[in-house]
XYZ file of C-alpha atoms in Angstrom:
714
model
C 7.429 -40.536 -29.406
C 4.642 -38.260 -30.714
C 4.003 -34.958 -28.978
C 0.754 -34.630 -26.984
C -1.892 -32.443 -28.641
C -2.110 -28.770 -27.660
C -5.527 -29.171 -26.115
C -6.756 -28.743 -22.540
C -6.885 -31.688 -20.128
C -10.582 -31.012 -19.500
C -13.525 -29.250 -21.127
C -17.203 -28.933 -20.214
C -19.971 -28.964 -22.812
C -23.449 -27.685 -21.929
C -26.184 -29.186 -24.145
C -29.706 -27.777 -24.153
C -32.720 -26.905 -26.248
C -33.817 -23.331 -25.432
C -37.370 -22.608 -24.439
C -39.265 -19.524 -25.611
C -37.484 -16.475 -24.215
C -39.613 -14.153 -22.058
C -40.113 -10.573 -23.227
C -39.058 -7.806 -20.835
C -40.943 -4.541 -20.319
C -38.610 -2.697 -22.709
C -39.430 -5.133 -25.520
C -36.133 -7.023 -25.412
C -35.925 -10.726 -24.634
C -34.127 -12.183 -21.652
C -32.549 -15.640 -21.721
C -34.900 -18.479 -20.809
C -34.362 -20.354 -17.546
C -32.480 -23.264 -19.108
C -30.165 -20.895 -21.003
C -29.442 -19.042 -17.772
C -28.596 -22.377 -16.156
C -26.130 -23.142 -18.972
C -24.573 -19.687 -18.591
C -24.088 -20.338 -14.876
C -21.681 -23.136 -15.834
C -19.528 -20.618 -17.689
C -19.596 -18.198 -14.744
C -18.652 -20.930 -12.285
C -16.025 -22.868 -14.234
C -14.531 -20.257 -16.566
C -15.035 -16.735 -15.246
C -17.853 -14.724 -13.680
C -19.566 -12.581 -16.294
C -18.834 -8.875 -15.995
C -15.926 -9.390 -13.573
C -12.697 -8.851 -15.578
C -10.453 -9.025 -12.518
C -12.027 -12.257 -11.255
C -9.517 -15.101 -11.002
C -11.958 -17.623 -12.367
C -11.073 -21.277 -12.932
C -10.375 -20.954 -16.675
C -11.837 -24.386 -17.429
C -13.206 -24.275 -20.995
C -17.018 -24.399 -21.207
C -18.718 -24.779 -24.597
C -22.374 -24.169 -25.498
C -24.395 -26.525 -27.736
C -27.965 -25.327 -28.119
C -30.625 -26.052 -30.675
C -29.268 -29.401 -31.847
C -27.057 -32.128 -30.365
C -23.357 -31.945 -31.286
C -21.590 -34.718 -33.240
C -19.423 -37.370 -31.590
C -16.312 -35.364 -32.464
C -17.192 -33.030 -29.597
C -15.322 -35.532 -27.413
C -12.057 -35.037 -29.309
C -11.234 -31.518 -28.130
C -9.729 -32.412 -24.746
C -8.386 -35.328 -22.737
C -11.589 -35.436 -20.708
C -14.829 -34.088 -22.191
C -17.729 -33.658 -19.783
C -21.173 -33.426 -21.391
C -23.833 -31.766 -19.230
C -27.283 -32.329 -20.758
C -30.001 -30.013 -19.422
C -33.126 -32.092 -20.046
C -36.431 -30.235 -20.416
C -39.819 -31.460 -21.616
C -39.139 -29.922 -25.013
C -35.945 -31.964 -25.361
C -37.730 -35.182 -24.339
C -40.277 -34.894 -27.155
C -37.704 -33.909 -29.785
C -36.768 -37.031 -31.795
C -33.500 -35.557 -33.109
C -32.307 -34.867 -29.581
C -33.311 -38.340 -28.403
C -31.301 -39.990 -31.186
C -28.408 -37.557 -30.865
C -28.074 -38.149 -27.131
C -28.182 -41.909 -27.639
C -25.316 -41.620 -30.155
C -23.295 -39.501 -27.722
C -23.964 -41.907 -24.845
C -22.587 -44.808 -26.916
C -19.522 -42.745 -27.872
C -18.815 -41.873 -24.244
C -19.175 -45.538 -23.254
C -16.687 -46.625 -25.950
C -13.990 -44.462 -24.336
C -14.305 -46.140 -20.953
C -13.747 -43.716 -18.065
C -12.112 -40.995 -20.154
C -15.243 -38.892 -20.729
C -18.438 -38.239 -18.766
C -22.047 -37.587 -19.671
C -24.302 -36.153 -16.966
C -28.044 -35.915 -17.499
C -29.685 -33.077 -15.555
C -33.396 -33.485 -14.801
C -35.256 -30.177 -14.934
C -38.732 -31.715 -15.144
C -40.509 -34.748 -13.664
C -40.600 -36.104 -17.227
C -36.887 -35.655 -17.961
C -36.372 -39.385 -17.389
C -38.498 -40.340 -20.428
C -35.522 -40.625 -22.749
C -34.458 -43.583 -24.843
C -33.129 -46.496 -22.740
C -29.553 -45.991 -23.940
C -29.561 -42.491 -22.435
C -31.858 -42.830 -19.422
C -29.665 -45.581 -17.954
C -27.295 -42.847 -16.760
C -27.802 -41.496 -13.290
C -29.477 -38.078 -13.333
C -28.525 -34.959 -11.439
C -31.987 -34.227 -10.052
C -32.934 -30.561 -9.986
C -36.614 -30.892 -10.881
C -37.760 -30.479 -7.275
C -35.726 -27.352 -6.604
C -36.877 -23.754 -7.168
C -35.208 -21.997 -10.102
C -33.131 -19.781 -7.801
C -31.340 -22.769 -6.239
C -30.732 -24.893 -9.323
C -27.533 -23.215 -10.536
C -25.766 -23.552 -7.174
C -26.750 -27.207 -6.784
C -25.743 -28.066 -10.362
C -22.372 -26.330 -10.132
C -21.599 -27.887 -6.746
C -22.434 -31.383 -7.970
C -20.355 -30.962 -11.111
C -17.443 -29.513 -9.136
C -17.541 -32.626 -6.970
C -17.517 -34.856 -10.057
C -14.695 -32.957 -11.750
C -12.579 -33.314 -8.611
C -13.096 -37.068 -8.813
C -12.261 -37.126 -12.503
C -9.042 -35.132 -12.224
C -7.943 -36.949 -9.096
C -8.288 -40.220 -11.010
C -10.372 -41.950 -8.367
C -12.117 -45.209 -9.139
C -15.801 -45.008 -9.912
C -17.892 -45.938 -6.928
C -21.620 -46.302 -7.060
C -23.709 -46.654 -3.929
C -27.197 -47.821 -4.748
C -30.112 -46.847 -2.548
C -33.385 -48.112 -3.982
C -33.565 -47.006 -7.620
C -31.279 -44.010 -7.087
C -27.537 -44.190 -7.620
C -25.692 -41.817 -5.385
C -22.679 -39.907 -6.655
C -19.481 -41.284 -5.203
C -17.679 -39.196 -2.546
C -15.177 -36.636 -3.769
C -11.511 -37.358 -3.008
C -11.434 -34.515 -0.523
C -10.809 -34.042 3.158
C -12.029 -30.968 4.972
C -10.172 -29.842 8.074
C -12.386 -27.629 10.225
C -10.342 -25.062 12.139
C -12.370 -23.173 14.721
C -12.271 -21.648 18.179
C -14.222 -23.656 20.722
C -15.194 -20.476 22.559
C -17.596 -19.311 19.832
C -17.167 -21.568 16.805
C -18.329 -24.912 18.170
C -21.941 -24.570 17.026
C -20.896 -23.595 13.502
C -18.468 -26.485 13.306
C -21.118 -28.933 14.487
C -23.649 -27.670 11.928
C -21.095 -28.043 9.169
C -20.160 -31.538 10.353
C -23.823 -32.572 10.390
C -24.294 -31.314 6.842
C -21.208 -33.162 5.594
C -22.347 -36.411 7.226
C -25.887 -36.146 5.879
C -25.004 -35.138 2.320
C -22.272 -37.689 1.705
C -20.661 -35.252 -0.724
C -17.218 -35.503 0.854
C -15.247 -38.592 1.708
C -14.268 -37.524 5.215
C -13.607 -34.555 7.433
C -11.376 -33.903 10.381
C -12.136 -31.483 13.149
C -8.809 -30.111 14.370
C -10.244 -29.544 17.841
C -10.970 -33.269 18.180
C -7.316 -34.345 17.972
C -6.589 -37.133 20.413
C -3.776 -36.582 22.909
C -0.438 -37.329 21.293
C -1.812 -37.083 17.726
C 0.181 -34.722 15.492
C -2.083 -32.643 13.232
C 0.975 -31.623 11.176
C 1.823 -35.189 10.230
C -1.754 -36.016 9.277
C -2.153 -32.884 7.174
C 1.175 -33.419 5.409
C 0.188 -36.974 4.481
C -3.131 -35.830 2.975
C -2.290 -32.323 1.720
C -2.809 -33.309 -1.938
C -6.540 -33.730 -1.325
C -7.228 -31.499 1.640
C -8.793 -28.112 2.251
C -8.520 -26.180 5.502
C -11.845 -24.528 6.340
C -11.251 -21.619 8.717
C -14.353 -20.695 10.722
C -13.357 -17.128 11.508
C -15.343 -16.003 14.541
C -14.720 -13.207 17.035
C -12.286 -15.353 19.077
C -10.559 -17.258 16.269
C -7.515 -15.000 15.849
C -6.880 -14.921 19.602
C -6.451 -18.720 19.823
C -2.873 -19.948 19.524
C -3.701 -23.331 18.023
C -5.998 -21.822 15.419
C -3.257 -19.484 14.236
C -0.727 -22.310 14.114
C -3.058 -24.591 12.152
C -3.514 -21.906 9.518
C 0.201 -21.120 9.251
C 1.116 -24.793 8.993
C -1.472 -25.451 6.293
C -0.257 -22.471 4.253
C 3.360 -23.536 4.608
C 2.413 -26.867 3.004
C 0.557 -25.203 0.099
C -2.735 -26.601 1.385
C -5.754 -24.707 0.015
C -7.585 -22.585 2.558
C -11.102 -21.134 2.506
C -12.127 -18.454 4.968
C -15.616 -18.472 6.438
C -16.213 -15.064 7.980
C -18.675 -15.447 10.839
C -17.491 -12.535 12.994
C -20.493 -11.094 14.830
C -19.086 -8.130 16.734
C -15.374 -7.534 16.217
C -11.900 -9.001 16.487
C -9.409 -7.439 18.866
C -6.677 -7.988 16.265
C -7.200 -9.558 12.854
C -4.662 -12.273 12.153
C -2.488 -10.881 9.307
C -2.096 -14.221 7.501
C -5.779 -14.898 6.926
C -5.656 -13.352 3.463
C -4.831 -14.738 -0.003
C -7.757 -17.156 0.065
C -11.420 -17.202 -0.956
C -13.658 -15.646 1.677
C -17.327 -16.336 2.289
C -19.446 -14.307 4.662
C -22.020 -16.468 6.456
C -24.773 -15.985 8.961
C -25.237 -19.047 11.112
C -28.989 -18.443 11.101
C -29.243 -18.935 7.329
C -30.171 -22.567 6.591
C -28.093 -22.924 3.407
C -24.725 -21.708 4.701
C -23.155 -25.194 5.171
C -23.957 -26.051 1.546
C -22.264 -22.842 0.403
C -19.167 -23.643 2.469
C -18.854 -27.119 0.978
C -19.321 -25.656 -2.516
C -16.501 -23.165 -1.922
C -14.168 -25.836 -0.539
C -14.862 -28.133 -3.496
C -14.224 -25.282 -5.917
C -10.873 -24.500 -4.326
C -9.900 -28.165 -4.465
C -10.858 -28.224 -8.154
C -8.756 -25.109 -8.794
C -5.641 -26.892 -7.515
C -6.354 -30.123 -9.404
C -7.017 -28.221 -12.636
C -3.786 -26.232 -12.293
C -1.750 -29.394 -11.763
C -3.347 -31.030 -14.799
C -2.745 -27.925 -16.935
C 0.852 -27.600 -15.827
C 1.572 -31.272 -16.472
C 0.247 -30.915 -20.031
C 2.366 -27.813 -20.701
C 5.466 -29.545 -19.362
C 4.755 -32.455 -21.739
C 4.622 -29.962 -24.599
C 7.888 -28.286 -23.506
C 5.972 -25.011 -23.166
C 7.165 -24.249 -19.619
C 10.773 -23.093 -19.131
C 12.969 -25.159 -16.857
C 13.593 -24.127 -13.282
C 10.054 -23.182 -12.254
C 8.652 -24.629 -9.041
C 4.847 -24.950 -8.841
C 2.917 -22.869 -6.338
C -0.617 -24.271 -6.239
C -2.088 -20.871 -5.369
C -1.050 -17.248 -5.786
C 2.237 -16.899 -3.867
C 2.508 -14.660 -0.829
C 5.394 -13.488 1.323
C 4.594 -16.149 3.914
C 5.392 -18.836 1.310
C 8.802 -17.291 0.707
C 9.896 -17.701 4.313
C 8.428 -21.181 4.824
C 7.880 -23.973 2.292
C 8.844 -21.984 -0.821
C 11.764 -20.052 0.644
C 14.754 -19.883 -1.710
C 16.819 -22.037 0.644
C 14.216 -24.827 0.659
C 13.420 -24.920 -3.049
C 15.018 -27.596 -5.254
C 18.432 -26.814 -6.684
C 18.241 -24.889 -9.942
C 14.900 -23.247 -9.132
C 14.636 -19.888 -10.868
C 11.138 -18.962 -9.805
C 7.586 -19.930 -8.868
C 4.818 -20.672 -11.356
C 1.294 -20.166 -10.042
C -2.210 -20.402 -11.566
C -3.359 -17.811 -14.095
C -4.133 -14.930 -14.073
C -1.030 -12.940 -13.093
C -1.037 -10.972 -9.872
C -1.308 -7.196 -9.930
C 1.798 -5.018 -10.025
C 1.699 -4.171 -6.300
C 1.716 -7.837 -5.203
C 4.497 -8.722 -7.626
C 6.560 -5.811 -6.307
C 6.157 -7.056 -2.735
C 7.165 -10.607 -3.699
C 10.242 -9.302 -5.508
C 11.265 -7.392 -2.395
C 10.961 -10.559 -0.310
C 12.813 -12.763 -2.838
C 14.658 -10.565 -5.353
C 16.346 -13.556 -6.979
C 13.126 -15.345 -7.927
C 10.781 -14.976 -10.892
C 7.000 -15.080 -10.298
C 4.986 -16.089 -13.329
C 1.967 -18.005 -14.634
C 1.733 -20.680 -17.344
C 0.386 -18.286 -19.973
C 2.862 -15.532 -19.108
C 5.925 -17.753 -19.434
C 5.048 -20.069 -22.333
C 7.430 -18.352 -24.707
C 10.263 -16.905 -22.652
C 11.364 -16.508 -19.055
C 12.846 -13.158 -18.126
C 15.451 -12.626 -15.455
C 14.351 -11.053 -12.157
C 14.107 -7.293 -12.503
C 14.000 -7.351 -16.311
C 11.524 -4.985 -17.996
C 8.426 -6.612 -19.508
C 8.920 -8.052 -22.995
C 6.462 -5.724 -24.700
C 7.162 -2.569 -22.714
C 6.023 0.468 -24.699
C 4.848 -1.565 -27.711
C 1.555 -0.151 -29.003
C -0.843 -2.996 -29.776
C -4.248 -2.335 -31.330
C -7.176 -4.566 -30.393
C -9.844 -5.023 -33.080
C -12.458 -7.073 -31.242
C -16.231 -6.883 -31.497
C -19.365 -9.019 -31.563
C -19.278 -12.100 -33.774
C -22.565 -13.075 -35.488
C -21.849 -16.804 -35.608
C -20.584 -17.584 -32.097
C -23.221 -20.322 -31.737
C -21.694 -22.165 -34.713
C -18.474 -22.406 -32.693
C -20.243 -23.661 -29.533
C -19.857 -20.289 -27.854
C -21.816 -17.245 -26.744
C -21.128 -13.564 -25.997
C -19.517 -14.553 -22.674
C -16.737 -16.390 -24.517
C -15.908 -13.385 -26.673
C -15.943 -11.101 -23.642
C -13.597 -13.448 -21.803
C -11.199 -13.580 -24.761
C -11.155 -9.784 -24.979
C -10.440 -9.489 -21.273
C -7.668 -12.088 -21.220
C -5.918 -10.676 -24.300
C -5.960 -7.219 -22.716
C -4.851 -8.550 -19.319
C -1.779 -10.370 -20.601
C -0.767 -7.639 -23.031
C -0.874 -5.111 -20.195
C 0.958 -7.517 -17.907
C 3.718 -7.778 -20.527
C 4.048 -3.993 -20.695
C 2.120 -3.240 -23.915
C 0.259 0.005 -24.570
C -3.237 -0.861 -25.805
C -4.924 1.000 -28.641
C -8.668 0.517 -28.945
C -11.634 2.075 -30.721
C -14.531 1.844 -28.288
C -17.104 3.846 -26.412
C -18.134 4.667 -22.868
C -21.206 2.480 -22.487
C -21.557 1.240 -18.926
C -21.339 -2.366 -20.135
C -18.692 -1.590 -22.757
C -15.131 -2.871 -22.948
C -13.529 0.534 -22.362
C -14.487 0.555 -18.678
C -13.042 -2.929 -18.200
C -9.830 -1.845 -19.928
C -9.492 1.011 -17.460
C -9.826 -1.449 -14.558
C -7.178 -3.732 -16.061
C -4.827 -0.800 -16.686
C -5.046 0.125 -13.014
C -4.308 -3.462 -11.953
C -1.265 -3.944 -14.212
C 0.181 -0.447 -14.278
C 3.507 -0.054 -12.471
C 3.639 3.444 -11.000
C 6.410 2.777 -8.499
C 8.675 5.566 -9.869
C 11.624 3.961 -8.143
C 9.785 3.381 -4.871
C 9.756 -0.069 -3.290
C 5.998 -0.399 -3.788
C 3.565 1.240 -6.220
C 1.947 4.355 -4.780
C -1.766 4.228 -3.885
C -2.105 7.662 -5.513
C -2.416 7.544 -9.293
C -0.645 10.106 -11.387
C -3.136 12.242 -13.279
C -2.487 10.588 -16.619
C -1.623 7.080 -15.462
C -4.155 5.435 -17.768
C -2.976 7.338 -20.841
C 0.460 5.760 -20.395
C -1.027 2.319 -21.109
C -4.236 2.901 -23.068
C -5.422 5.012 -25.995
C -9.106 4.944 -26.897
C -9.969 6.421 -30.310
C -13.447 7.837 -30.941
C -14.723 8.967 -34.338
C -17.047 11.867 -35.148
C -20.035 11.987 -34.717
C -19.991 9.251 -32.045
C -18.055 11.562 -29.727
C -21.007 13.978 -29.715
C -23.120 11.356 -27.937
C -21.127 11.647 -24.712
C -22.667 13.624 -21.891
C -20.725 16.241 -19.963
C -20.862 13.912 -16.950
C -19.230 11.072 -18.913
C -16.503 13.328 -20.229
C -15.869 14.833 -16.781
C -15.684 11.377 -15.175
C -12.860 10.296 -17.475
C -11.269 13.690 -18.168
C -8.114 13.233 -16.081
C -7.409 9.760 -17.419
C -6.365 11.243 -20.740
C -7.028 8.056 -22.705
C -9.483 9.391 -25.295
C -8.463 10.565 -28.733
C -11.407 12.341 -30.354
C -10.836 12.421 -34.101
C -12.185 15.315 -36.177
C -14.446 14.704 -39.194
C -12.809 13.818 -42.502
C -11.531 16.948 -44.199
C -12.893 15.993 -47.630
C -16.462 16.198 -46.246
C -16.058 19.982 -45.835
C -18.595 20.124 -43.004
C -19.640 23.483 -41.595
C -19.223 24.375 -37.931
C -22.938 23.817 -37.354
C -22.787 20.393 -39.008
C -19.754 19.414 -36.923
C -21.620 20.257 -33.732
C -24.715 18.176 -34.447
C -24.958 14.396 -34.060
C -26.388 12.609 -37.092
C -27.253 8.902 -37.285
C -26.368 6.970 -40.468
C -29.994 7.071 -41.563
C -29.539 8.451 -45.105
C -27.013 7.681 -47.825
C -25.371 11.062 -47.274
C -25.094 10.626 -43.506
C -23.887 7.069 -43.949
C -21.123 8.365 -46.225
C -20.135 10.821 -43.507
C -19.884 7.962 -41.031
C -17.913 5.887 -43.537
C -15.330 8.596 -44.127
C -15.027 9.571 -40.459
C -14.596 5.967 -39.329
C -11.893 5.533 -41.982
C -10.073 8.652 -40.758
C -10.282 7.425 -37.156
C -9.017 3.950 -38.082
C -6.154 5.424 -40.102
C -5.149 7.575 -37.125
C -5.173 4.457 -34.941
C -3.049 2.570 -37.451
C -0.516 5.413 -37.603
C -0.130 5.207 -33.815
C 0.136 1.408 -33.689
C 2.961 -1.152 -33.855
C 0.817 -4.299 -34.275
C -2.821 -5.372 -34.475
C -4.841 -8.273 -33.007
C -8.234 -9.141 -34.531
C -11.030 -11.319 -33.142
C -14.714 -11.737 -34.032
C -16.384 -8.789 -35.751
C -19.624 -8.186 -37.624
C -19.714 -9.208 -41.277
C -22.670 -6.963 -42.142
C -25.124 -4.641 -40.458
C -22.373 -2.086 -39.683
C -22.863 1.679 -39.562
C -20.126 2.728 -42.011
C -19.123 1.636 -45.487
C -17.540 -1.762 -44.800
C -16.910 -4.197 -41.938
C -14.712 -2.433 -39.404
C -12.271 -5.293 -38.891
C -11.804 -5.611 -42.654
C -10.793 -1.966 -42.996
C -8.511 -2.145 -39.950
C -6.788 -5.225 -41.376
C -6.173 -3.527 -44.717
C -4.803 -0.390 -43.036
C -2.397 -2.480 -40.933
C -1.229 -4.475 -43.972
C -0.609 -1.265 -45.926
C 1.736 -0.184 -43.139
C 3.393 -3.620 -43.007
C 2.462 -3.962 -39.354
C 2.278 -7.392 -37.674
C -1.289 -8.717 -37.886
C -2.658 -11.510 -35.659
C -5.904 -13.065 -36.899
C -7.844 -15.177 -34.363
C -10.516 -17.242 -36.090
C -11.773 -19.619 -33.407
C -14.802 -17.436 -32.643
C -15.862 -16.833 -36.227
C -17.024 -13.426 -37.410
C -15.208 -11.082 -39.752
C -11.819 -12.356 -38.553
C -12.691 -15.836 -39.838
C -13.784 -14.360 -43.188
C -10.518 -12.405 -43.507
C -8.575 -15.600 -42.741
C -10.394 -17.381 -45.559
C -9.426 -14.591 -47.960
C -5.814 -14.601 -46.729
C -5.721 -18.308 -47.571
C -6.878 -17.667 -51.140
C -10.645 -18.129 -50.907
C -13.348 -15.832 -52.273
C -15.542 -15.422 -49.170
C -19.172 -14.735 -50.116
C -19.390 -12.371 -47.134
C -17.018 -9.973 -48.920
C -19.293 -9.372 -51.875
C -21.917 -6.779 -52.739
C -24.468 -9.561 -53.264
C -24.109 -10.834 -49.706
C -23.920 -7.391 -48.141
C -27.121 -6.162 -49.834
C -29.221 -9.342 -49.697
C -32.586 -8.820 -47.992
C -34.822 -5.934 -47.060
C -32.866 -5.321 -43.850
C -29.889 -4.146 -45.895
C -31.780 -2.076 -48.466
C -30.299 1.112 -47.011
C -26.765 -0.169 -47.555
C -27.615 -1.147 -51.146
C -28.906 2.354 -51.803
C -25.720 3.785 -50.276
C -23.493 1.685 -52.571
C -25.583 2.526 -55.633
C -25.407 6.264 -54.938
C -21.655 6.012 -54.420
C -21.277 4.969 -58.034
C -22.919 8.203 -59.194
C -20.729 10.477 -57.080
C -17.626 11.266 -59.097
C -15.447 12.298 -56.150
C -16.748 9.789 -53.603
C -14.456 7.193 -52.036
C -15.898 3.887 -53.185
C -16.258 0.526 -51.446
C -14.663 -2.045 -53.764
C -15.143 -5.561 -52.411
C -13.405 -7.406 -55.313
C -10.317 -5.207 -54.921
C -10.204 -5.799 -51.149
C -10.491 -9.570 -51.584
C -7.749 -9.509 -54.234
C -5.509 -7.604 -51.810
C -6.055 -10.188 -49.066
C -5.521 -13.073 -51.509
C -2.175 -11.575 -52.511
C -0.973 -11.155 -48.934
C -1.048 -14.782 -47.838
C 0.048 -15.965 -44.399
C 3.595 -14.694 -44.893
C 2.304 -11.176 -45.455
C 0.853 -11.046 -41.946
C 4.413 -10.245 -40.836
C 3.724 -11.503 -37.299
C 6.831 -13.686 -36.736
C 4.721 -16.819 -36.221
C 5.333 -19.871 -38.375
C 2.701 -21.007 -40.873
C 1.807 -23.839 -38.482
C 1.424 -21.438 -35.553
C -0.719 -19.087 -37.618
C -2.928 -22.008 -38.616
C -3.333 -22.800 -34.936
C -4.224 -19.173 -34.208
C -6.753 -19.315 -37.061
C -8.631 -22.236 -35.504
C -8.043 -22.683 -31.765
C -11.089 -22.108 -29.514
C -8.892 -22.013 -26.408
C -8.397 -18.501 -25.067
C -5.106 -19.020 -23.251
C -3.577 -20.647 -26.346
C -4.723 -17.633 -28.387
C -3.052 -15.377 -25.837
C 0.204 -17.342 -25.732
C 0.541 -17.361 -29.537
C -0.089 -13.619 -29.747
C 2.443 -12.949 -26.969
C 5.008 -15.172 -28.674
C 4.611 -13.430 -32.030
C 4.693 -9.936 -30.531
C 7.836 -10.693 -28.524
C 9.545 -12.014 -31.670
C 8.437 -8.934 -33.637
C 9.787 -6.702 -30.881
C 13.113 -8.535 -30.907
C 13.253 -8.386 -34.710
C 12.580 -4.657 -34.676
C 15.240 -4.090 -32.016
C 17.790 -6.096 -34.031
C 17.083 -4.056 -37.169
C 17.284 -0.845 -35.168
C 20.657 -1.894 -33.741
């Protein structure tokens, strides 16, 4: 029997043709409205932009803009969902009309496996070729721009629930409009009659009028003799408990019992905070669930509640589908019992208590991402014999309870920066940011010390790294729980951030003071061979002349060499191929420095950029990007050409030799990466677009390298 492919059960593909982007007051361009709508799909189904600690759903979302993708777009997952954002510009574009017709036929050939949803953004969006327009549209053309993203994401969440649940297609026809079939979901409304009745009635009216949910059940309408527990247990697989938390909710016995019973059965819960004044005592078990603050006077609050409930239902369905695929692939160790949400102590004394778990259970596996160190410590206190892990964390090995993390103390350098060809890989900057965040998260969770060369921009990666370090840093010092007071240098124990001269001179006193106690920054002095005076060292210079560019080149090299000397392994992703400030692409130099030191190197090529170019060279190619001709082609790069030409006339200058660098990479080959992955696994790392697979392969290789090093040391 052939092994299932290592691809996700589901992926979403946003297709659109961008409009002209509006110019902001500072001269930069902001994304057009249709691009912002596409980006909202990523924020809703993968992870919210700019929120590194957000749980997200981790459903892959791909971007196809400018031209329609080929039919092979359907081959990347079990279920591919195409979301076509139809504007007037797309309607009048012949290539898009024909491309969409081809995709519609391909989707139809696969029966119910894939989906294609047309989204009307204009009254004329329906003027497509008959083979495309026959599909029912998601109609947003009558909505204001501000409400379109919420309506689109809610409708798609509903449809994805149906798809993953495996429900039969049902079409209810009203006139010429086909209505989307109800989601396989039951909402249980838990509320206090004393002050929650009006909210519950408004929510019930919305559910009945919208038809978005198959049925609901108001727990205060239970007939005499009817057992809510039995009904919930029978339907828990497709149920969500909606808690209408008002001032009196926590004081009502039956409300508290409904919540506890639902949690004991692993039923998803969403909390709707509608407290107006205060609660005498907050019920302690209301946590560990999404919370939405609502004002009953706002007209759209019922729609927001339904959207949240659908999203939580989708989270559970997606996790079950993911876990089933990983079990098929033998990528999940035996003895793990699924927890459909992040586990809490309540689970360990009810449904998931050690005495009630199946025989042979070694631990609980819950949806990614991993919990922070303080929650894991509390769970270990409650059930010291159990392991608590996520699919990505345990793909390669399962540690015993109380064991130190696999990569504890291992210094791993991250070489990750903007990729110029993300669009060619159906991605955008959000995908690269998410990959950076997830790599850092799981490396920290496994005990690694991160080494990074970044800066202190407000939107930069360094600030997000500091947040992740705080979340996954164990400062218990032998105490039962981690202390809420950080040690002065807690961040420096898990993160080193290298900064080259003269970049370090750009930091204000306020920036330096803000991060002074963290101790994570390593400011590297200028290269000694430059022989700069004290006055020159104290003045920032941009790389605006050949001489200044050479200074930058040498100082960046010195900084990167210092990083390499303090590193055990290196992970590379993305990276500019030209347009850099120094003498060569940064990721290229960092790769060569790591190879010189025979350090493990992990090259991730699924997002293009310099990493993809280095991979080509490792595999024996002569990448045009690593040539003087490519690097100096065009007026934009005239300054770099002048810099290279002047280098040749300077007898003592360190030269940039592209042919020699390519020859070095050609000679290394895959085996020379020294990363303990097989050739097949490296090939997968070279090509996969899936972030969690990237992460799992890197973790596997690093753990094997660590074990290999320990064996040699012994």
